[in-house]
mmCIF file with all atom_site columns, C-alpha atoms in Angstrom:
data_model
loop_
_atom_site.group_PDB
_atom_site.id
_atom_site.type_symbol
_atom_site.label_atom_id
_atom_site.label_alt_id
_atom_site.label_comp_id
_atom_site.label_asym_id
_atom_site.label_entity_id
_atom_site.label_seq_id
_atom_site.pdbx_PDB_ins_code
_atom_site.Cartn_x
_atom_site.Cartn_y
_atom_site.Cartn_z
_atom_site.occupancy
_atom_site.B_iso_or_equiv
_atom_site.pdbx_formal_charge
_atom_site.auth_seq_id
_atom_site.auth_comp_id
_atom_site.auth_asym_id
_atom_site.auth_atom_id
_atom_site.pdbx_PDB_model_num
ATOM 1   C CA . MET A 1 1   ? -51.061 -145.932 26.601 1.00 90.00 ? 1273 MET A CA 1
ATOM 2   C CA . THR A 1 2   ? -53.931 -143.354 26.372 1.00 95.00 ? 1274 THR A CA 1
ATOM 3   C CA . ILE A 1 3   ? -55.273 -141.910 23.167 1.00 94.00 ? 1275 ILE A CA 1
ATOM 4   C CA . GLY A 1 4   ? -53.818 -138.563 24.382 1.00 93.00 ? 1276 GLY A CA 1
ATOM 5   C CA . ARG A 1 5   ? -50.304 -139.944 24.853 1.00 93.00 ? 1277 ARG A CA 1
ATOM 6   C CA . LEU A 1 6   ? -50.565 -141.726 21.412 1.00 94.00 ? 1278 LEU A CA 1
ATOM 7   C CA . TRP A 1 7   ? -51.428 -138.336 19.826 1.00 94.00 ? 1279 TRP A CA 1
ATOM 8   C CA . GLU A 1 8   ? -48.420 -136.621 21.636 1.00 93.00 ? 1280 GLU A CA 1
ATOM 9   C CA . ARG A 1 9   ? -46.170 -139.458 20.351 1.00 95.00 ? 1281 ARG A CA 1
ATOM 10  C CA . SER A 1 10  ? -47.480 -139.080 16.778 1.00 94.00 ? 1282 SER A CA 1
ATOM 11  C CA . ALA A 1 11  ? -47.204 -135.508 16.697 1.00 94.00 ? 1283 ALA A CA 1
ATOM 12  C CA . SER A 1 12  ? -43.585 -135.399 18.071 1.00 95.00 ? 1284 SER A CA 1
ATOM 13  C CA . ARG A 1 13  ? -42.179 -137.955 15.498 1.00 96.00 ? 1285 ARG A CA 1
ATOM 14  C CA . ASP A 1 14  ? -42.423 -135.568 12.448 1.00 95.00 ? 1286 ASP A CA 1
ATOM 15  C CA . PRO A 1 15  ? -43.573 -132.122 13.563 1.00 96.00 ? 1287 PRO A CA 1
ATOM 16  C CA . GLU A 1 16  ? -43.409 -130.725 9.995  1.00 97.00 ? 1288 GLU A CA 1
ATOM 17  C CA . GLY A 1 17  ? -44.934 -133.778 8.469  1.00 96.00 ? 1289 GLY A CA 1
ATOM 18  C CA . ARG A 1 18  ? -48.473 -133.882 7.143  1.00 96.00 ? 1290 ARG A CA 1
ATOM 19  C CA . ALA A 1 19  ? -51.028 -134.835 9.801  1.00 96.00 ? 1291 ALA A CA 1
ATOM 20  C CA . PHE A 1 20  ? -54.299 -133.860 7.763  1.00 96.00 ? 1292 PHE A CA 1
ATOM 21  C CA . LEU A 1 21  ? -55.354 -132.540 4.421  1.00 95.00 ? 1293 LEU A CA 1
ATOM 22  C CA . VAL A 1 22  ? -58.183 -130.097 4.683  1.00 95.00 ? 1294 VAL A CA 1
ATOM 23  C CA . GLN A 1 23  ? -60.392 -128.648 1.916  1.00 90.00 ? 1295 GLN A CA 1
ATOM 24  C CA . ASP A 1 24  ? -59.418 -125.005 1.486  1.00 88.00 ? 1296 ASP A CA 1
ATOM 25  C CA . GLY A 1 25  ? -61.632 -123.287 -1.069 1.00 87.00 ? 1297 GLY A CA 1
ATOM 26  C CA . GLU A 1 26  ? -61.287 -125.288 -4.165 1.00 90.00 ? 1298 GLU A CA 1
ATOM 27  C CA . GLY A 1 27  ? -58.048 -127.016 -3.258 1.00 94.00 ? 1299 GLY A CA 1
ATOM 28  C CA . TRP A 1 28  ? -56.458 -128.766 -0.323 1.00 95.00 ? 1300 TRP A CA 1
ATOM 29  C CA . ARG A 1 29  ? -54.113 -127.488 2.384  1.00 95.00 ? 1301 ARG A CA 1
ATOM 30  C CA . THR A 1 30  ? -51.686 -129.438 4.522  1.00 96.00 ? 1302 THR A CA 1
ATOM 31  C CA . VAL A 1 31  ? -51.978 -129.339 8.363  1.00 97.00 ? 1303 VAL A CA 1
ATOM 32  C CA . THR A 1 32  ? -48.683 -130.256 9.886  1.00 98.00 ? 1304 THR A CA 1
ATOM 33  C CA . TRP A 1 33  ? -48.446 -132.346 13.029 1.00 97.00 ? 1305 TRP A CA 1
ATOM 34  C CA . LYS A 1 34  ? -47.054 -129.291 14.807 1.00 97.00 ? 1306 LYS A CA 1
ATOM 35  C CA . GLU A 1 35  ? -49.898 -127.152 13.689 1.00 97.00 ? 1307 GLU A CA 1
ATOM 36  C CA . ALA A 1 36  ? -52.513 -129.765 14.706 1.00 97.00 ? 1308 ALA A CA 1
ATOM 37  C CA . SER A 1 37  ? -50.715 -130.394 17.943 1.00 96.00 ? 1309 SER A CA 1
ATOM 38  C CA . GLU A 1 38  ? -50.701 -126.784 18.927 1.00 95.00 ? 1310 GLU A CA 1
ATOM 39  C CA . ARG A 1 39  ? -54.378 -126.436 18.161 1.00 96.00 ? 1311 ARG A CA 1
ATOM 40  C CA . VAL A 1 40  ? -55.164 -129.534 20.247 1.00 97.00 ? 1312 VAL A CA 1
ATOM 41  C CA . ASP A 1 41  ? -53.099 -128.248 23.263 1.00 95.00 ? 1313 ASP A CA 1
ATOM 42  C CA . GLU A 1 42  ? -54.877 -124.913 23.008 1.00 96.00 ? 1314 GLU A CA 1
ATOM 43  C CA . LEU A 1 43  ? -58.354 -126.416 22.930 1.00 97.00 ? 1315 LEU A CA 1
ATOM 44  C CA . ALA A 1 44  ? -57.493 -128.974 25.668 1.00 97.00 ? 1316 ALA A CA 1
ATOM 45  C CA . ALA A 1 45  ? -56.303 -125.997 27.881 1.00 96.00 ? 1317 ALA A CA 1
ATOM 46  C CA . GLY A 1 46  ? -59.323 -123.834 26.778 1.00 96.00 ? 1318 GLY A CA 1
ATOM 47  C CA . PHE A 1 47  ? -61.708 -126.736 27.841 1.00 97.00 ? 1319 PHE A CA 1
ATOM 48  C CA . LEU A 1 48  ? -59.904 -126.957 31.196 1.00 96.00 ? 1320 LEU A CA 1
ATOM 49  C CA . ALA A 1 49  ? -60.288 -123.187 31.688 1.00 94.00 ? 1321 ALA A CA 1
ATOM 50  C CA . LEU A 1 50  ? -64.068 -123.577 31.141 1.00 95.00 ? 1322 LEU A CA 1
ATOM 51  C CA . GLY A 1 51  ? -64.160 -126.251 33.874 1.00 95.00 ? 1323 GLY A CA 1
ATOM 52  C CA . ILE A 1 52  ? -64.231 -129.288 31.688 1.00 97.00 ? 1324 ILE A CA 1
ATOM 53  C CA . GLY A 1 53  ? -62.046 -132.023 33.205 1.00 95.00 ? 1325 GLY A CA 1
ATOM 54  C CA . LYS A 1 54  ? -61.580 -135.724 33.603 1.00 97.00 ? 1326 LYS A CA 1
ATOM 55  C CA . GLY A 1 55  ? -64.867 -137.663 33.434 1.00 98.00 ? 1327 GLY A CA 1
ATOM 56  C CA . ASP A 1 56  ? -66.898 -134.696 32.042 1.00 98.00 ? 1328 ASP A CA 1
ATOM 57  C CA . PRO A 1 57  ? -69.115 -135.515 29.072 1.00 98.00 ? 1329 PRO A CA 1
ATOM 58  C CA . VAL A 1 58  ? -68.842 -133.212 26.200 1.00 98.00 ? 1330 VAL A CA 1
ATOM 59  C CA . ALA A 1 59  ? -71.070 -133.618 23.076 1.00 98.00 ? 1331 ALA A CA 1
ATOM 60  C CA . ILE A 1 60  ? -69.940 -132.823 19.577 1.00 98.00 ? 1332 ILE A CA 1
ATOM 61  C CA . LEU A 1 61  ? -72.729 -132.134 17.002 1.00 98.00 ? 1333 LEU A CA 1
ATOM 62  C CA . SER A 1 62  ? -70.979 -131.934 13.678 1.00 97.00 ? 1334 SER A CA 1
ATOM 63  C CA . ARG A 1 63  ? -70.123 -133.530 10.424 1.00 95.00 ? 1335 ARG A CA 1
ATOM 64  C CA . THR A 1 64  ? -66.614 -135.073 10.243 1.00 93.00 ? 1336 THR A CA 1
ATOM 65  C CA . ARG A 1 65  ? -64.195 -132.201 9.857  1.00 95.00 ? 1337 ARG A CA 1
ATOM 66  C CA . ILE A 1 66  ? -60.795 -131.163 11.190 1.00 97.00 ? 1338 ILE A CA 1
ATOM 67  C CA . GLU A 1 67  ? -62.292 -129.256 14.176 1.00 97.00 ? 1339 GLU A CA 1
ATOM 68  C CA . TRP A 1 68  ? -64.303 -132.350 15.191 1.00 98.00 ? 1340 TRP A CA 1
ATOM 69  C CA . THR A 1 69  ? -61.039 -134.349 15.112 1.00 97.00 ? 1341 THR A CA 1
ATOM 70  C CA . LEU A 1 70  ? -59.041 -131.679 17.026 1.00 98.00 ? 1342 LEU A CA 1
ATOM 71  C CA . CYS A 1 71  ? -61.776 -131.250 19.754 1.00 98.00 ? 1343 CYS A CA 1
ATOM 72  C CA . ASP A 1 72  ? -61.940 -135.055 20.045 1.00 98.00 ? 1344 ASP A CA 1
ATOM 73  C CA . TYR A 1 73  ? -58.117 -135.317 20.713 1.00 97.00 ? 1345 TYR A CA 1
ATOM 74  C CA . ALA A 1 74  ? -58.188 -132.409 22.947 1.00 97.00 ? 1346 ALA A CA 1
ATOM 75  C CA . LEU A 1 75  ? -60.987 -133.733 25.133 1.00 98.00 ? 1347 LEU A CA 1
ATOM 76  C CA . ALA A 1 76  ? -59.659 -137.160 25.220 1.00 97.00 ? 1348 ALA A CA 1
ATOM 77  C CA . SER A 1 77  ? -56.072 -135.834 26.287 1.00 96.00 ? 1349 SER A CA 1
ATOM 78  C CA . ILE A 1 78  ? -57.610 -134.157 29.466 1.00 96.00 ? 1350 ILE A CA 1
ATOM 79  C CA . GLY A 1 79  ? -59.821 -137.265 30.246 1.00 97.00 ? 1351 GLY A CA 1
ATOM 80  C CA . ALA A 1 80  ? -63.163 -135.768 29.236 1.00 98.00 ? 1352 ALA A CA 1
ATOM 81  C CA . VAL A 1 81  ? -65.739 -138.129 27.708 1.00 98.00 ? 1353 VAL A CA 1
ATOM 82  C CA . VAL A 1 82  ? -66.657 -137.484 24.054 1.00 98.00 ? 1354 VAL A CA 1
ATOM 83  C CA . VAL A 1 83  ? -70.365 -137.753 23.020 1.00 98.00 ? 1355 VAL A CA 1
ATOM 84  C CA . PRO A 1 84  ? -70.554 -137.772 19.398 1.00 98.00 ? 1356 PRO A CA 1
ATOM 85  C CA . ILE A 1 85  ? -73.856 -136.758 17.936 1.00 98.00 ? 1357 ILE A CA 1
ATOM 86  C CA . TYR A 1 86  ? -74.652 -137.140 14.291 1.00 96.00 ? 1358 TYR A CA 1
ATOM 87  C CA . GLN A 1 87  ? -75.439 -133.991 12.446 1.00 96.00 ? 1359 GLN A CA 1
ATOM 88  C CA . THR A 1 88  ? -78.461 -135.767 10.928 1.00 96.00 ? 1360 THR A CA 1
ATOM 89  C CA . ASN A 1 89  ? -80.108 -136.334 14.307 1.00 96.00 ? 1361 ASN A CA 1
ATOM 90  C CA . SER A 1 90  ? -83.392 -134.642 15.043 1.00 96.00 ? 1362 SER A CA 1
ATOM 91  C CA . ARG A 1 91  ? -83.888 -132.032 17.809 1.00 95.00 ? 1363 ARG A CA 1
ATOM 92  C CA . ASP A 1 92  ? -85.566 -134.751 20.035 1.00 96.00 ? 1364 ASP A CA 1
ATOM 93  C CA . GLU A 1 93  ? -82.771 -137.259 19.421 1.00 97.00 ? 1365 GLU A CA 1
ATOM 94  C CA . CYS A 1 94  ? -80.115 -134.639 20.228 1.00 97.00 ? 1366 CYS A CA 1
ATOM 95  C CA . ALA A 1 95  ? -81.963 -133.666 23.447 1.00 96.00 ? 1367 ALA A CA 1
ATOM 96  C CA . TYR A 1 96  ? -82.161 -137.280 24.471 1.00 97.00 ? 1368 TYR A CA 1
ATOM 97  C CA . LEU A 1 97  ? -78.509 -137.843 23.955 1.00 97.00 ? 1369 LEU A CA 1
ATOM 98  C CA . LEU A 1 98  ? -77.408 -134.741 25.732 1.00 97.00 ? 1370 LEU A CA 1
ATOM 99  C CA . SER A 1 99  ? -79.813 -135.442 28.642 1.00 97.00 ? 1371 SER A CA 1
ATOM 100 C CA . ASP A 1 100 ? -78.862 -139.227 28.924 1.00 97.00 ? 1372 ASP A CA 1
ATOM 101 C CA . SER A 1 101 ? -75.139 -138.536 28.693 1.00 98.00 ? 1373 SER A CA 1
ATOM 102 C CA . ARG A 1 102 ? -75.472 -135.479 31.135 1.00 98.00 ? 1374 ARG A CA 1
ATOM 103 C CA . ALA A 1 103 ? -73.246 -133.531 28.820 1.00 98.00 ? 1375 ALA A CA 1
ATOM 104 C CA . ARG A 1 104 ? -71.876 -130.343 30.295 1.00 98.00 ? 1376 ARG A CA 1
ATOM 105 C CA . LEU A 1 105 ? -70.728 -128.752 27.188 1.00 98.00 ? 1377 LEU A CA 1
ATOM 106 C CA . LEU A 1 106 ? -72.047 -129.051 23.534 1.00 98.00 ? 1378 LEU A CA 1
ATOM 107 C CA . VAL A 1 107 ? -69.776 -128.166 20.567 1.00 98.00 ? 1379 VAL A CA 1
ATOM 108 C CA . CYS A 1 108 ? -72.038 -127.432 17.489 1.00 97.00 ? 1380 CYS A CA 1
ATOM 109 C CA . GLU A 1 109 ? -70.778 -127.160 13.912 1.00 96.00 ? 1381 GLU A CA 1
ATOM 110 C CA . ASN A 1 110 ? -72.784 -124.210 12.462 1.00 96.00 ? 1382 ASN A CA 1
ATOM 111 C CA . GLU A 1 111 ? -76.049 -122.280 12.444 1.00 95.00 ? 1383 GLU A CA 1
ATOM 112 C CA . GLU A 1 112 ? -78.132 -125.226 11.315 1.00 95.00 ? 1384 GLU A CA 1
ATOM 113 C CA . GLN A 1 113 ? -77.010 -127.350 14.215 1.00 95.00 ? 1385 GLN A CA 1
ATOM 114 C CA . LEU A 1 114 ? -77.322 -124.406 16.491 1.00 95.00 ? 1386 LEU A CA 1
ATOM 115 C CA . GLN A 1 115 ? -80.902 -123.770 15.663 1.00 94.00 ? 1387 GLN A CA 1
ATOM 116 C CA . LYS A 1 116 ? -81.645 -127.568 16.149 1.00 94.00 ? 1388 LYS A CA 1
ATOM 117 C CA . VAL A 1 117 ? -80.501 -127.279 19.779 1.00 94.00 ? 1389 VAL A CA 1
ATOM 118 C CA . GLU A 1 118 ? -81.626 -123.719 20.594 1.00 91.00 ? 1390 GLU A CA 1
ATOM 119 C CA . GLY A 1 119 ? -83.061 -123.429 24.070 1.00 88.00 ? 1391 GLY A CA 1
ATOM 120 C CA . LEU A 1 120 ? -81.670 -126.747 25.266 1.00 88.00 ? 1392 LEU A CA 1
ATOM 121 C CA . VAL A 1 121 ? -79.199 -125.034 27.741 1.00 85.00 ? 1393 VAL A CA 1
ATOM 122 C CA . ARG A 1 122 ? -82.219 -123.778 29.444 1.00 89.00 ? 1394 ARG A CA 1
ATOM 123 C CA . ASP A 1 123 ? -84.070 -127.146 29.462 1.00 92.00 ? 1395 ASP A CA 1
ATOM 124 C CA . LEU A 1 124 ? -81.198 -129.447 30.384 1.00 95.00 ? 1396 LEU A CA 1
ATOM 125 C CA . PRO A 1 125 ? -79.772 -128.899 33.727 1.00 94.00 ? 1397 PRO A CA 1
ATOM 126 C CA . ASP A 1 126 ? -76.290 -130.529 33.170 1.00 96.00 ? 1398 ASP A CA 1
ATOM 127 C CA . LEU A 1 127 ? -75.682 -128.647 29.914 1.00 96.00 ? 1399 LEU A CA 1
ATOM 128 C CA . GLU A 1 128 ? -73.903 -125.452 30.853 1.00 96.00 ? 1400 GLU A CA 1
ATOM 129 C CA . ARG A 1 129 ? -72.563 -124.090 27.533 1.00 95.00 ? 1401 ARG A CA 1
ATOM 130 C CA . VAL A 1 130 ? -72.712 -124.331 23.762 1.00 96.00 ? 1402 VAL A CA 1
ATOM 131 C CA . VAL A 1 131 ? -69.711 -123.678 21.758 1.00 97.00 ? 1403 VAL A CA 1
ATOM 132 C CA . ALA A 1 132 ? -69.787 -123.119 17.892 1.00 97.00 ? 1404 ALA A CA 1
ATOM 133 C CA . ILE A 1 133 ? -67.167 -124.054 15.363 1.00 97.00 ? 1405 ILE A CA 1
ATOM 134 C CA . ASP A 1 134 ? -68.750 -121.748 12.956 1.00 95.00 ? 1406 ASP A CA 1
ATOM 135 C CA . ASP A 1 135 ? -71.511 -119.001 13.280 1.00 87.00 ? 1407 ASP A CA 1
ATOM 136 C CA . ALA A 1 136 ? -71.110 -118.312 16.948 1.00 88.00 ? 1408 ALA A CA 1
ATOM 137 C CA . GLN A 1 137 ? -73.430 -115.469 18.275 1.00 88.00 ? 1409 GLN A CA 1
ATOM 138 C CA . GLY A 1 138 ? -75.222 -114.390 21.420 1.00 90.00 ? 1410 GLY A CA 1
ATOM 139 C CA . ASP A 1 139 ? -74.638 -116.741 24.378 1.00 91.00 ? 1411 ASP A CA 1
ATOM 140 C CA . VAL A 1 140 ? -72.904 -119.258 22.117 1.00 94.00 ? 1412 VAL A CA 1
ATOM 141 C CA . MET A 1 141 ? -69.032 -119.174 22.526 1.00 96.00 ? 1413 MET A CA 1
ATOM 142 C CA . ALA A 1 142 ? -66.888 -119.547 19.406 1.00 97.00 ? 1414 ALA A CA 1
ATOM 143 C CA . LEU A 1 143 ? -64.558 -122.402 19.313 1.00 97.00 ? 1415 LEU A CA 1
ATOM 144 C CA . SER A 1 144 ? -61.716 -119.833 18.636 1.00 96.00 ? 1416 SER A CA 1
ATOM 145 C CA . GLU A 1 145 ? -62.492 -118.202 21.918 1.00 95.00 ? 1417 GLU A CA 1
ATOM 146 C CA . VAL A 1 146 ? -61.946 -121.601 23.638 1.00 96.00 ? 1418 VAL A CA 1
ATOM 147 C CA . ALA A 1 147 ? -58.536 -121.852 21.995 1.00 95.00 ? 1419 ALA A CA 1
ATOM 148 C CA . ALA A 1 148 ? -57.788 -118.299 23.186 1.00 93.00 ? 1420 ALA A CA 1
ATOM 149 C CA . HIS A 1 149 ? -58.582 -119.233 26.741 1.00 90.00 ? 1421 HIS A CA 1
ATOM 150 C CA . GLY A 1 150 ? -56.313 -122.167 26.442 1.00 91.00 ? 1422 GLY A CA 1
ATOM 151 C CA . ARG A 1 151 ? -53.350 -120.023 25.597 1.00 86.00 ? 1423 ARG A CA 1
ATOM 152 C CA . ASP A 1 152 ? -53.237 -118.673 28.999 1.00 77.00 ? 1424 ASP A CA 1
ATOM 153 C CA . HIS A 1 153 ? -54.103 -121.879 31.048 1.00 71.00 ? 1425 HIS A CA 1
ATOM 154 C CA . HIS A 1 154 ? -51.252 -123.631 32.769 1.00 66.00 ? 1426 HIS A CA 1
ATOM 155 C CA . SER A 1 155 ? -52.563 -126.961 34.106 1.00 74.00 ? 1427 SER A CA 1
ATOM 156 C CA . LEU A 1 156 ? -52.640 -129.059 30.942 1.00 88.00 ? 1428 LEU A CA 1
ATOM 157 C CA . ALA A 1 157 ? -49.730 -131.320 31.942 1.00 90.00 ? 1429 ALA A CA 1
ATOM 158 C CA . GLU A 1 158 ? -51.313 -132.162 35.246 1.00 92.00 ? 1430 GLU A CA 1
ATOM 159 C CA . ALA A 1 159 ? -54.639 -132.954 33.616 1.00 93.00 ? 1431 ALA A CA 1
ATOM 160 C CA . ARG A 1 160 ? -52.960 -135.093 30.961 1.00 93.00 ? 1432 ARG A CA 1
ATOM 161 C CA . ASP A 1 161 ? -50.969 -137.081 33.564 1.00 94.00 ? 1433 ASP A CA 1
ATOM 162 C CA . ALA A 1 162 ? -54.310 -137.849 35.467 1.00 95.00 ? 1434 ALA A CA 1
ATOM 163 C CA . VAL A 1 163 ? -55.727 -139.733 32.446 1.00 96.00 ? 1435 VAL A CA 1
ATOM 164 C CA . SER A 1 164 ? -55.468 -143.525 32.631 1.00 96.00 ? 1436 SER A CA 1
ATOM 165 C CA . GLU A 1 165 ? -55.973 -146.313 30.145 1.00 96.00 ? 1437 GLU A CA 1
ATOM 166 C CA . SER A 1 166 ? -59.004 -147.509 32.041 1.00 96.00 ? 1438 SER A CA 1
ATOM 167 C CA . ASP A 1 167 ? -60.937 -144.084 31.916 1.00 96.00 ? 1439 ASP A CA 1
ATOM 168 C CA . VAL A 1 168 ? -63.960 -143.789 29.684 1.00 97.00 ? 1440 VAL A CA 1
ATOM 169 C CA . LEU A 1 169 ? -62.959 -142.260 26.284 1.00 96.00 ? 1441 LEU A CA 1
ATOM 170 C CA . THR A 1 170 ? -66.296 -142.010 24.360 1.00 97.00 ? 1442 THR A CA 1
ATOM 171 C CA . TYR A 1 171 ? -70.157 -142.653 24.705 1.00 97.00 ? 1443 TYR A CA 1
ATOM 172 C CA . ILE A 1 172 ? -71.432 -144.212 21.679 1.00 95.00 ? 1444 ILE A CA 1
ATOM 173 C CA . TYR A 1 173 ? -75.236 -144.322 21.230 1.00 93.00 ? 1445 TYR A CA 1
#
């Protein structure tokens, strides 16, 4: 069974159950399986709408947070290959990982990470777009825009059905 199918099975077992706890201000907020699953579906369809599909490397440059996890499941569910990049990596290390993996898209956490990779879209021929979880501006697309594109995309089931257990899931450097 693929990671995407395991995600779907887990989400369907108890849709109103707690999938995650996320820090919200000074407290914690429950994210239900239904809420998380809807977000994963929107992101997966949004990535498809941007031309990302099975076998396409997509880098995520962020600390561990719910958006990182939801992007990871969304990308895995459509067969894209996730390329995790530590937020502590230097600009040169990020450039190497993006180049070597031939990442087509980069999801960055915030302004600090965006500054680190500024100009790399111009320098790396495979890197087509940068998406920001927070602080999107200029040519950088907001992650919320990816999800919005996904709300109108209709080929999610077909993409998920094309993913097999033998497909590459993640590049680990």
